[in-house]
């Protein structure tokens, strides 16, 4: 009963199962369910992703060292970037060579445009190996241009890697030696080893085809490519849209709505709304074309970029931050390529918003510069405009200014950097209506520099012909009949003046019985008057004796014979030695030659007893020495420095006012060279001073080669054309010249180099063959590096031996062979010692003096048939030959850090050695160059290349203006405009306004002297000086009508005086003032010095890196930059090595000695 009343208790809760489930069973609510695990079945993405987002998250990993390399590049460009900002100088107007290279420091970068290469490195490891291979090529080939070295390495790899031909090592080595010359077994082994380490070479280049130099696969992170061709092809349709699969199944209206719902549109120029409009549902429009995405400069204000970004990033803080990043990327000098900027922008926009990125990139310049312009203050606006013109984007300013004029001629926005009203009148403009404005000086300069080719058509004399050969073509210009004569007779008009026609005291200066025809023509003016003279005559026509006649004419004023003395027997008796005659020669070697010439004819050992001094960078003169010297032979730069100090008032080397009586400028066609602005400054300063001071009369004498626009040069020197202008053509050359111009048309550089060697050998063999040349004629072969002399000479010898023509090179006389063998035993240079017995010699400045003298003597007496030399022989030694061959016209310019074309001055000097008047009826000049350069050299050597002014190049006019301001010659803007009228630039602007960028706005009937253009040029140059702190420029004020009501004034500063007296450019001074700090130590001072503009193009060549790396560890003051980071580290190291007297590897003496 009780059991029924008391039921059994439920103990199920104590079951093990119940208890265990409470303890051991985990809470699986937060875990993914088993039925949601991936099972490999296809899953629809409909509604989960947009079609245009497909692939937007793809990330390709780069190598681990990319970040380090980018930081290293940024550090290397930090110093240069500061210089290249818009406030300092323009980076977009750099000069370029024939290949388009400009100042590259690495051979891979310098040759990235070379076509026809079969190999380009694709990984960092193979690039390092490839650089070692390039170093080997440079060591083998010597001083050759970078494209030759690069294509040689390419050819070597092609031989080593092409296994399909089954070549053995001996055959491969033989093929290499066809273009490299002799290659030793050890070096060949090195080349083979390097070739094996290059693992990404593919025969035929199919793997690397289409890749540029910067396209190393593992270096690029994300590459976003906008295919313009696809977009353009889509534009041809009816406005196609991209839809996903799900949208295709829906109705047309919903498809259009979903497709266009989030798609932004761009309002093209001319729409009321110039911003990106997001969120609207406009009518269906075709895909945007390139033209639609072009942004007008007028649509951009200070916050245009931020408004564009705010459409996709509505948060104000985010849009502001990203706008700053975008502007920094677009304006950065380190993102020089479009691809670098593209990758960085995609990173900012999180790999989306492609339309916006594309729009920013396509309008990069407009966005950057218009934003800067709109954000600048009135004071800063002028600097920004100058920087824009320097960067080559002056068209933006012209477009802005042009549309403003059309829209409203009374707008207040037409002001220059100081708020001056610009000329916006629709009627004719006169020279006095407006204040000066800032212009683009670099746009007026010649990008080709002294290699400017302004002659479009070259007319050759009768008898010229052209001959085509495989890989090259040649043009022959026959010699003209010479009218040069040194014999008396032939009628009154051609009568030669005998030396006896001179006063007795003057005859001692000459060793010839009579003057030649050229000198006789000038005699009445040169010796009998004080008229300025311009003499244009071929090399060897006797211009030095004309200069001597003008010197004697000046000495006649100081000749004071004793009373009652016999003039026919009385020598020169000076009444005073307080006079100076300045002879300006372009080269130090020519200066030394003229000093020796004048000392032997007028020096202390002669009856004239004059003191002749040399003033160059290597030979200084004290103030006392300059005071006691009557004839000073100097270079243009040294005389410019002396005259910049203003005579006695400025401590100008002891030269008092008015003592300079004659200035003789030799090779005045140097005006066309990059050093020409120095001559312009000297002449303008001298002539302007003569016209302003009565006691400053100086006779100017210009000596020049034949040139077509000699009237312009005569006007520059203030020469009366009817009295002092003398022009003699090529018929007055002492020995007529048969010219051959050979243009190599081969495109691949190493093949072109090999072909030049073959042509040189062929032309020399023609000279040595009596059947073709009429006798065994000697030849001078000019090359452009010391190492190339031995390379070319060895090639000639080895080729002659292999072709069994060596007997043509060696003089058949046994006595001559004995002399060569004997002399070779005393030669120090090992290359010359091996070459001499074969009748071939070499000559360059790196050889010892005794070796050079031996070679000169052997060539003079005819023992040597061929002499391979550098330009040193043309300038420093008068050693003529029947034939002169210029092998190649590319020469390395250390000041620019790149290969440039040979200057016309050097070419004329070299070919001046062709022909020996005492032995030959004519000489032969042969130029071997690239096919595209034929026109230039044909025009140069046939007097059809006009001499142009280079005063605007590299803004050299700015430094010249500063020198005049410091000197006190210019105090106001009107003074400066007047000074500019004394330059050769002004004369050429009047003669060829279009060539110098003088637009029709300046060519006004009321302004025939280009007063407006000159004012703008001076105003721009003065603004640059003011910005650099060299001059305090008070700008002219402008009236409400836009005319100038003040003349403007200049006040020199201490920095300006330092820059003028020590020949420092305004850009370097700007760098110093911005970077120097009072707390700087030696480490920082050297870094600032290395950032000077003068060193901006100094490269670090591949073969120098090892040596510089060793010096980096030895210099006393640590260098922050590495060897890989550009020329700043190289300059820093070399300065310290010079000061410390460190010894380089392979150098016999330390720097000091």
PDB file of C-alpha atoms in Angstrom, residues 5 39 59 80 172 311 434 502 509 514 532 605 674 718 726 732 750 870 889 893 912 923 930 1019 1144:
ATOM      1  CA  UNK A   5       1.275   5.708  -2.074  1.00  0.00           C
ATOM      2  CA  UNK A  39      32.288  20.008 -50.721  1.00  0.00           C
ATOM      3  CA  UNK A  59      47.415  40.324 -55.395  1.00  0.00           C
ATOM      4  CA  UNK A  80      68.492  65.131 -56.476  1.00  0.00           C
ATOM      5  CA  UNK A 172      82.475  30.476 -79.732  1.00  0.00           C
ATOM      6  CA  UNK A 311      32.344  60.937 -54.513  1.00  0.00           C
ATOM      7  CA  UNK A 434      52.344  96.494 -70.391  1.00  0.00           C
ATOM      8  CA  UNK A 502     106.881  96.872 -92.076  1.00  0.00           C
ATOM      9  CA  UNK A 509     108.577  89.335 -85.199  1.00  0.00           C
ATOM     10  CA  UNK A 514     106.484  87.988 -97.049  1.00  0.00           C
ATOM     11  CA  UNK A 532      87.832  96.095 -85.054  1.00  0.00           C
ATOM     12  CA  UNK A 605     114.859  87.087 -75.620  1.00  0.00           C
ATOM     13  CA  UNK A 674      77.964  75.539 -74.838  1.00  0.00           C
ATOM     14  CA  UNK A 718      80.782  96.128 -83.842  1.00  0.00           C
ATOM     15  CA  UNK A 726      87.161  89.696 -94.137  1.00  0.00           C
ATOM     16  CA  UNK A 732      92.204  79.834 -99.347  1.00  0.00           C
ATOM     17  CA  UNK A 750      78.078  46.444 -81.687  1.00  0.00           C
ATOM     18  CA  UNK A 870      93.070  61.276 -79.250  1.00  0.00           C
ATOM     19  CA  UNK A 889      81.811  61.044 -83.495  1.00  0.00           C
ATOM     20  CA  UNK A 893      81.365  64.302 -71.688  1.00  0.00           C
ATOM     21  CA  UNK A 912      92.952  70.952 -89.884  1.00  0.00           C
ATOM     22  CA  UNK A 923      94.786  66.381 -98.026  1.00  0.00           C
ATOM     23  CA  UNK A 930      76.176  57.303 -87.856  1.00  0.00           C
ATOM     24  CA  UNK A1019      62.283  90.034 -65.896  1.00  0.00           C
ATOM     25  CA  UNK A1144      93.431  54.523 -55.902  1.00  0.00           C
TER      26      UNK A1144
END
